[in-house]
mmCIF file of C-alpha atoms in Angstrom:
data_model
loop_
_atom_site.group_PDB
_atom_site.id
_atom_site.type_symbol
_atom_site.label_atom_id
_atom_site.label_comp_id
_atom_site.label_asym_id
_atom_site.label_seq_id
_atom_site.Cartn_x
_atom_site.Cartn_y
_atom_site.Cartn_z
ATOM 1 C CA MET A 1 -43.408 25.584 -25.663
ATOM 2 C CA VAL A 2 -45.105 26.492 -28.933
ATOM 3 C CA GLY A 3 -43.493 25.358 -32.140
ATOM 4 C CA ARG A 4 -43.989 24.691 -35.806
ATOM 5 C CA LEU A 5 -43.291 21.312 -37.381
ATOM 6 C CA ILE A 6 -42.488 20.979 -41.062
ATOM 7 C CA ILE A 7 -44.000 17.674 -42.157
ATOM 8 C CA THR A 8 -42.828 15.822 -45.257
ATOM 9 C CA ALA A 9 -44.752 12.627 -46.031
ATOM 10 C CA ASN A 10 -45.071 10.094 -48.825
ATOM 11 C CA VAL A 11 -48.752 9.749 -49.751
ATOM 12 C CA SER A 12 -50.540 7.028 -51.711
ATOM 13 C CA TYR A 13 -53.922 8.027 -53.119
ATOM 14 C CA THR A 14 -56.845 6.694 -55.135
ATOM 15 C CA HIS A 15 -59.778 8.811 -56.271
ATOM 16 C CA PRO A 16 -62.431 8.779 -59.009
ATOM 17 C CA ASN A 17 -61.178 9.950 -62.408
ATOM 18 C CA TRP A 18 -63.342 13.060 -62.759
ATOM 19 C CA ASP A 19 -61.348 14.301 -65.782
ATOM 20 C CA GLU A 20 -62.614 11.427 -67.960
ATOM 21 C CA ALA A 21 -66.007 10.904 -66.301
ATOM 22 C CA MET A 22 -69.139 10.380 -68.372
ATOM 23 C CA TYR A 23 -71.920 12.973 -68.040
ATOM 24 C CA ASP A 24 -75.378 11.559 -67.327
ATOM 25 C CA SER A 25 -77.690 14.168 -68.855
ATOM 26 C CA GLU A 26 -80.798 12.580 -67.348
ATOM 27 C CA ASP A 27 -79.507 12.764 -63.754
ATOM 28 C CA LYS A 28 -77.306 15.793 -64.550
ATOM 29 C CA ARG A 29 -74.199 14.374 -62.888
ATOM 30 C CA LEU A 30 -70.776 13.019 -63.731
ATOM 31 C CA ILE A 31 -70.158 9.278 -63.489
ATOM 32 C CA PRO A 32 -66.494 8.310 -63.170
ATOM 33 C CA LEU A 33 -65.732 5.011 -64.918
ATOM 34 C CA GLU A 34 -62.248 4.508 -63.494
ATOM 35 C CA ASP A 35 -60.068 5.528 -60.567
ATOM 36 C CA VAL A 36 -56.780 7.414 -60.597
ATOM 37 C CA SER A 37 -54.025 6.136 -58.291
ATOM 38 C CA GLY A 38 -50.560 7.367 -57.554
ATOM 39 C CA GLU A 39 -47.932 8.317 -55.020
ATOM 40 C CA THR A 40 -46.401 11.684 -54.256
ATOM 41 C CA GLU A 41 -44.489 13.545 -51.570
ATOM 42 C CA VAL A 42 -46.240 16.394 -49.771
ATOM 43 C CA SER A 43 -44.948 19.000 -47.305
ATOM 44 C CA PHE A 44 -46.859 21.237 -44.915
ATOM 45 C CA ASP A 45 -46.436 23.133 -41.634
ATOM 46 C CA VAL A 46 -48.252 22.320 -38.385
ATOM 47 C CA ASP A 47 -48.334 24.527 -35.261
ATOM 48 C CA VAL A 48 -48.047 22.511 -32.017
ATOM 49 C CA PHE A 49 -47.851 22.819 -28.249
ATOM 50 C CA LEU A 50 -44.892 20.806 -27.010
ATOM 51 C CA SER A 51 -43.859 19.752 -23.511
ATOM 52 C CA ILE A 52 -40.317 18.374 -23.120
ATOM 53 C CA ALA A 53 -38.978 16.595 -20.020
ATOM 54 C CA ALA A 54 -35.443 17.442 -18.937
ATOM 55 C CA ASP A 55 -32.932 15.179 -17.216
ATOM 56 C CA GLU A 56 -31.083 16.052 -13.980
ATOM 57 C CA ASN A 57 -28.556 18.111 -16.014
ATOM 58 C CA GLY A 58 -31.305 20.204 -17.600
ATOM 59 C CA GLU A 59 -30.849 18.562 -20.999
ATOM 60 C CA PRO A 60 -33.914 17.536 -23.060
ATOM 61 C CA ALA A 61 -34.717 13.886 -22.298
ATOM 62 C CA GLU A 62 -38.058 13.121 -23.945
ATOM 63 C CA ILE A 63 -41.207 14.621 -25.399
ATOM 64 C CA GLU A 64 -43.911 14.440 -22.724
ATOM 65 C CA GLU A 65 -46.789 15.872 -24.736
ATOM 66 C CA LEU A 66 -47.456 17.005 -28.287
ATOM 67 C CA ARG A 67 -50.767 18.702 -29.168
ATOM 68 C CA PHE A 68 -51.885 20.409 -32.352
ATOM 69 C CA ARG A 69 -52.833 24.070 -31.907
ATOM 70 C CA SER A 70 -55.703 23.727 -34.371
ATOM 71 C CA SER A 71 -58.044 20.914 -35.333
ATOM 72 C CA ASP A 72 -58.554 22.360 -38.819
ATOM 73 C CA PHE A 73 -58.041 20.075 -41.784
ATOM 74 C CA GLN A 74 -54.766 20.338 -43.661
ATOM 75 C CA TYR A 75 -55.214 20.443 -47.438
ATOM 76 C CA VAL A 76 -52.341 19.507 -49.727
ATOM 77 C CA GLU A 77 -51.972 19.552 -53.500
ATOM 78 C CA LEU A 78 -51.124 16.114 -54.881
ATOM 79 C CA HIS A 79 -50.047 17.459 -58.256
ATOM 80 C CA PRO A 80 -50.038 20.858 -59.926
ATOM 81 C CA HIS A 81 -53.397 21.886 -61.372
ATOM 82 C CA ASP A 82 -53.495 21.485 -65.150
ATOM 83 C CA PRO A 83 -56.563 23.043 -66.817
ATOM 84 C CA TYR A 84 -56.099 20.762 -69.853
ATOM 85 C CA GLY A 85 -56.218 17.532 -67.839
ATOM 86 C CA TYR A 86 -52.610 16.442 -68.407
ATOM 87 C CA MET A 87 -50.353 15.393 -65.553
#
């Protein structure tokens, strides 16, 4: 059976604060001085192959196998993009 799962997950994240990073003109690169942390809920779809075992009455009994149809990365947006740097 081929199906699509709708995943909703709570995500905790920490990443460098690129919005307030200092520019090093000698090395021509940004240097983040702090991290940004937070939590958010994300949702995305995943296509799967699914094998379900049936009982003696033909009713679904258990999931035997679950495989993703693609090994591609799933990108999610943690917060809406704000060109002015405000969240």
